[in-house]
Coordinates of C-alpha atoms in Angstrom, one line a residue:
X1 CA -25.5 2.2 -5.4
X2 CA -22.6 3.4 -7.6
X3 CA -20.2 1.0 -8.3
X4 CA -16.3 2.5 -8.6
X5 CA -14.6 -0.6 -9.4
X6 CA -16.3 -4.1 -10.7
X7 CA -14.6 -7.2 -11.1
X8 CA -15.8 -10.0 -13.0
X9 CA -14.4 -13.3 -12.9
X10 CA -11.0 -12.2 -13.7
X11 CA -8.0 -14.5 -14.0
X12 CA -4.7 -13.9 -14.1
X13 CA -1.5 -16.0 -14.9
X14 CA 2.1 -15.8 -15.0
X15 CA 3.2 -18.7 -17.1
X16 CA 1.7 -22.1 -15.3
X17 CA 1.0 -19.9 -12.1
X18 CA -2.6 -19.0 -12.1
X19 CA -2.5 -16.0 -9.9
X20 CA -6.5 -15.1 -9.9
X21 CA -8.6 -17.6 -10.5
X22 CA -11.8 -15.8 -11.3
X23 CA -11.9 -12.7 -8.5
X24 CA -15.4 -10.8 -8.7
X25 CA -15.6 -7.8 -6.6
X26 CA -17.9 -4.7 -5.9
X27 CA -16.5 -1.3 -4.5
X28 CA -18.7 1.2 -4.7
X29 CA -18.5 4.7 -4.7
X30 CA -17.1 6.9 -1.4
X31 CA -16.0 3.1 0.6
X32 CA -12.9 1.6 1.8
X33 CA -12.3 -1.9 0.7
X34 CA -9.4 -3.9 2.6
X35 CA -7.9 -6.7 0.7
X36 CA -6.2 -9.4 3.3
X37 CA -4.8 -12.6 3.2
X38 CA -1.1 -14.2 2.9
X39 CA 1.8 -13.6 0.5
X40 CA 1.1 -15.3 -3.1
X41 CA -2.4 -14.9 -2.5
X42 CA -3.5 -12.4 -5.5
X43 CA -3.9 -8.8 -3.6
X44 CA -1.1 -6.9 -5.5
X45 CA -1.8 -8.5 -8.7
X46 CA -5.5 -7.8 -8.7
X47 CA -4.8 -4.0 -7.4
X48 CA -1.9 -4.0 -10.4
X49 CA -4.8 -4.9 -12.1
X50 CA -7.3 -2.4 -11.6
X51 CA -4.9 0.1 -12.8
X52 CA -3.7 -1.8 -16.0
X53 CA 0.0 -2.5 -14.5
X54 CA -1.2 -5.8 -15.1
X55 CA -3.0 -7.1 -17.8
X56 CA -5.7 -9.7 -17.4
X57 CA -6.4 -12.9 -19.0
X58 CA -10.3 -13.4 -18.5
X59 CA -12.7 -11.5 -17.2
X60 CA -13.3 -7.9 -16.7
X61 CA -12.1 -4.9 -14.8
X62 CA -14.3 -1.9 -14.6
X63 CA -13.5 1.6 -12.9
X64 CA -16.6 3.9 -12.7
X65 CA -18.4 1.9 -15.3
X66 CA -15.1 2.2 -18.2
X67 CA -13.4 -0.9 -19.2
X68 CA -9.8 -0.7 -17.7
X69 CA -7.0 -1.6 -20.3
X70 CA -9.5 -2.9 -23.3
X71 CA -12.2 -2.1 -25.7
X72 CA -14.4 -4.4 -26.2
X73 CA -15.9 -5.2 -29.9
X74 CA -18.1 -8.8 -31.0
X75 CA -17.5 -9.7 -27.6
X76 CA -14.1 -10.1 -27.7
X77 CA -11.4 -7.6 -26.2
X78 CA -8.5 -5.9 -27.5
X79 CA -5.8 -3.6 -25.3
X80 CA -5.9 -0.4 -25.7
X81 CA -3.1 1.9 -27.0
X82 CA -0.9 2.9 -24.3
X83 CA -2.0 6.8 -24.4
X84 CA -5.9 5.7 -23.8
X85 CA -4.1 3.4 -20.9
X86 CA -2.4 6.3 -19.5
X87 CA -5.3 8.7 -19.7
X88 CA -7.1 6.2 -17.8
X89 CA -4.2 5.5 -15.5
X90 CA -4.2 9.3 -14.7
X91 CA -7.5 8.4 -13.0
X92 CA -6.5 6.8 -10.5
X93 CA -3.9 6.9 -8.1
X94 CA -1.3 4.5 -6.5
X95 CA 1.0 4.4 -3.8
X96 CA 3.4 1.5 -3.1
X97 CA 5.1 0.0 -0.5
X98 CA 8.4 1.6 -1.6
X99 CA 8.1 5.1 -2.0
X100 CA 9.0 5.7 -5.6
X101 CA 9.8 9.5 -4.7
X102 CA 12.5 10.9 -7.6
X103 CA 15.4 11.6 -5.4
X104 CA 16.6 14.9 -7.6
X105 CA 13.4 16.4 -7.1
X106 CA 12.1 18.4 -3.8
X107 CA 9.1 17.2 -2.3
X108 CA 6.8 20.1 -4.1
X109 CA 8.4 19.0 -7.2
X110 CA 7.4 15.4 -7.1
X111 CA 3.8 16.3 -6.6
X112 CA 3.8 19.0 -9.2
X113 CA 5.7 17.2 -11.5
X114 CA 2.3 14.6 -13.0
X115 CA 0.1 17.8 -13.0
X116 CA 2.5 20.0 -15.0
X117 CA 3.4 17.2 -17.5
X118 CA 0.6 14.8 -17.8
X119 CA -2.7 17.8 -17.5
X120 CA -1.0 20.5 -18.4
X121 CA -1.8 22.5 -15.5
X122 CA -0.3 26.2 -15.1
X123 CA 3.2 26.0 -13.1
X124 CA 1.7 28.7 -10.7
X125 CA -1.5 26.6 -9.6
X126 CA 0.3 23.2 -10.2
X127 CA 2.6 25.0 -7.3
X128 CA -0.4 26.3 -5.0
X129 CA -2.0 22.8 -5.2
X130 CA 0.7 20.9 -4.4
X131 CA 1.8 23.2 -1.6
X132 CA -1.9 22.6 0.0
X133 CA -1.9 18.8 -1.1
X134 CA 1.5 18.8 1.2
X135 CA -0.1 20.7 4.0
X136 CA -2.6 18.0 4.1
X137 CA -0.7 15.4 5.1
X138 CA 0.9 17.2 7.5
X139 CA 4.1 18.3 5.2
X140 CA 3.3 21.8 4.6
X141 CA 6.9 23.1 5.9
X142 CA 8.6 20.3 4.1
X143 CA 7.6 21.4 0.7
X144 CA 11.8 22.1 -0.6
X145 CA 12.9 19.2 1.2
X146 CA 14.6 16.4 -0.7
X147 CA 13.6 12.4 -0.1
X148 CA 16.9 11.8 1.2
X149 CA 15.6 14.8 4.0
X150 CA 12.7 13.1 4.7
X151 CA 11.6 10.1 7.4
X152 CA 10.2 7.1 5.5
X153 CA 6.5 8.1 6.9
X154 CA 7.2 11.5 5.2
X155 CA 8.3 10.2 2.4
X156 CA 4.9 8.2 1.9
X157 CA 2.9 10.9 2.6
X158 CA 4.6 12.7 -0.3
X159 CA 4.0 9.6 -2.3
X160 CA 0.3 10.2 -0.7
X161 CA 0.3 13.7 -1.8
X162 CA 1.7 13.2 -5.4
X163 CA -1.0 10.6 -6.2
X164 CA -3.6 13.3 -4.7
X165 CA -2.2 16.0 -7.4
X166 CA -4.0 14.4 -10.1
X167 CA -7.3 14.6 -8.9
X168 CA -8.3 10.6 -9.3
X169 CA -11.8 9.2 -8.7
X170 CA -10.4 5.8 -6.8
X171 CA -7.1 5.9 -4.5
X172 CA -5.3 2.0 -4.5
X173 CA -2.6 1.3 -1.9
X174 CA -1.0 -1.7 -1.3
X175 CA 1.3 -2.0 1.3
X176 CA 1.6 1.3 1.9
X177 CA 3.3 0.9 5.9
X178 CA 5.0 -2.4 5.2
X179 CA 8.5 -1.1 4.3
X180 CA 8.3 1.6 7.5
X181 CA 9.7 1.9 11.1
X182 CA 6.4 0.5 13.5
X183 CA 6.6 4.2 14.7
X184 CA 6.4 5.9 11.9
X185 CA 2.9 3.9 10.3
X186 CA 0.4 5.7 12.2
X187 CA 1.4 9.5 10.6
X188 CA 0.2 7.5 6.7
X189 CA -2.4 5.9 8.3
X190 CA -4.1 9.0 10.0
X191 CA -3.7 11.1 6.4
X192 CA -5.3 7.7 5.2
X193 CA -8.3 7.8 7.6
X194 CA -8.6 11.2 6.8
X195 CA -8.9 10.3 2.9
X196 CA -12.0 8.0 3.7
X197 CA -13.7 10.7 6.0
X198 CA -13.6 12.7 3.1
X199 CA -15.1 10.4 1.0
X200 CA -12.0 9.0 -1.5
X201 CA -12.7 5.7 -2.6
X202 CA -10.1 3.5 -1.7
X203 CA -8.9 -0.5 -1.9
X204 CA -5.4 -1.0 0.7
X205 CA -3.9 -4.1 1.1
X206 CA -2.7 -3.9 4.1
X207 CA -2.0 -6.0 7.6
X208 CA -2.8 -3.2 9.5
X209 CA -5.6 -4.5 11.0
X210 CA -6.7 -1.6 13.5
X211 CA -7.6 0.6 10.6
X212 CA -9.6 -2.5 8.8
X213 CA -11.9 -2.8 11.8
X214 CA -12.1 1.1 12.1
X215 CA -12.0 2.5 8.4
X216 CA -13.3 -0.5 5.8
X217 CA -16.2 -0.7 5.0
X218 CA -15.4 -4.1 3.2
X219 CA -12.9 -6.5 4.5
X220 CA -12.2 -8.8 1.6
X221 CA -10.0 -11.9 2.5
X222 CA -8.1 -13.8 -0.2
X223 CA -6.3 -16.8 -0.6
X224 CA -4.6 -19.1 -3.2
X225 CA -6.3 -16.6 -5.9
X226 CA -9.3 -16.9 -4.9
X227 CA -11.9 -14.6 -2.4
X228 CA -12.6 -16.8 0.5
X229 CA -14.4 -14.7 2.5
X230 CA -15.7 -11.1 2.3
X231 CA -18.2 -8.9 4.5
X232 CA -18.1 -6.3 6.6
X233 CA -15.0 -5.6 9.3
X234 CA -17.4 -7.3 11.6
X235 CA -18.3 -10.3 9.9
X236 CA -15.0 -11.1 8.6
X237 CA -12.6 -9.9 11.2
X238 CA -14.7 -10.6 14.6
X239 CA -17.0 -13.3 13.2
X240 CA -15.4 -15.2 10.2
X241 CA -17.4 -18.4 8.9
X242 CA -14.4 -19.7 6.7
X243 CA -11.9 -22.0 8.7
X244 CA -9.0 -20.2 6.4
X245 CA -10.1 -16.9 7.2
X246 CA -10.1 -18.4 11.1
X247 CA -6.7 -19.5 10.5
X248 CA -5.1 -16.6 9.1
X249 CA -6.9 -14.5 11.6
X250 CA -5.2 -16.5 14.3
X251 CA -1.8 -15.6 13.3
X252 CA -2.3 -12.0 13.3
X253 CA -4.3 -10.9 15.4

């Protein structure tokens, strides 16, 4: 088994708040892990982590066996220069719960844009991929709209599509239907089920708990910093053993 991401007893802390409190975790390579659990309970920090928007305190983060953030050297670590970060960042892709679209741009311009700038890729096939990128998700005729234009489920699945662009080896989502109309969530969740049948690997936190039972293969539950539970959709969602798990469950399901 490959792993894509590896977490090692990492902590994190913002001032006296101890955020994670020693989080170890296993995705490997071509799976879907969901990350539940309440508000305050560590899911955005730890995926803000795996992409070195946060820093950690202890532990370690890997991504497809690389260090994220640090070199290590005698054991200790030390943060890497913020073009190594970047190259790393470039990696891997992230889409929030806000869209984060540049409202100047058109739609093909905001996927293009990373591509052109960040890889140097060609203006011509920076243009062809973004236009099939866009057809993808089901935006193939929206390709000169502008955000403003656009539905919020379009607008994600731009945000979907710009991520895409850069080619990254592990996809990280958190949230990504929270801030959208109920009938607009199942267009992102569709190009998202689609990702995983194609093999992206992927962490979501998300609520959504019809695609954790039908597209993780990990449901990961977290509270207070900690994991509390984790297993398969089965064990965790149909059969948890942890009464918090039980008690969360109850409220959302």
């Amino acid at each position: 088994m490959t792993l894509m991401v590896e977490a090692q007893r990492v902590c994190k802390s913002f001032g006296r708040n101890q955020v994670l409190k020693g989080i170890n975790m296993q995705v490997p390579e071509g799976s879907v892990v969901v990350l539940l659990g309440p508000s305050g309970s560590g899911k955005s920090t730890f995926l803000r982590a795996v992409n070195h928007l946060e820093n950690i305190d202890a532990g370690r983060l890997f991504v497809d066996g690389e260090l994220v953030g640090y070199r290590e050297k005698g054991g200790v670590l030390y943060e890497m220069r913020d073009k190594d970060v970047c190259h790393q960042r470039s990696e891997i892709g992230m889409v929030f719960q806000s869209f984060n679209l540049f409202p100047h741009m058109t739609a093909l311009q905001n996927v293009t844009v990373a591509p052109i700038l960040v890889k140097h890729e060609p203006a011509e096939a920076a243009k062809a991929e973004g236009h099939a990128l866009l057809t993808r998700v089901g935006l193939g005729e929206k390709a000169d709209s502008y955000p403003r234009q656009l539905s919020g489920g379009q607008q994600q699945r731009v945000a979907i599509a710009r991520a895409l662009a850069m080619k990254p080896r592990l996809m990280l989502f958190d949230e990504p239907t929270s801030a959208l109309d109920p009938e607009l969530v199942g267009e992102v969740l569709e190009v998202m089920k689609n990702l995983a049948r194609a093999g992206m690997t992927m962490i979501v936190v998300t609520h959504e708990m019809g695609f954790a039972r039908e597209v993780a293969d990990a449901v990961v539950f977290m509270d207070g910093g900690y994991v509390v539970e984790a297993g398969s959709p089965q064990e965790v969602l149909v059969n948890p053993k942890e009464v918090r798990t039980q008690d969360f469950l109850s409220k959302v399901l």
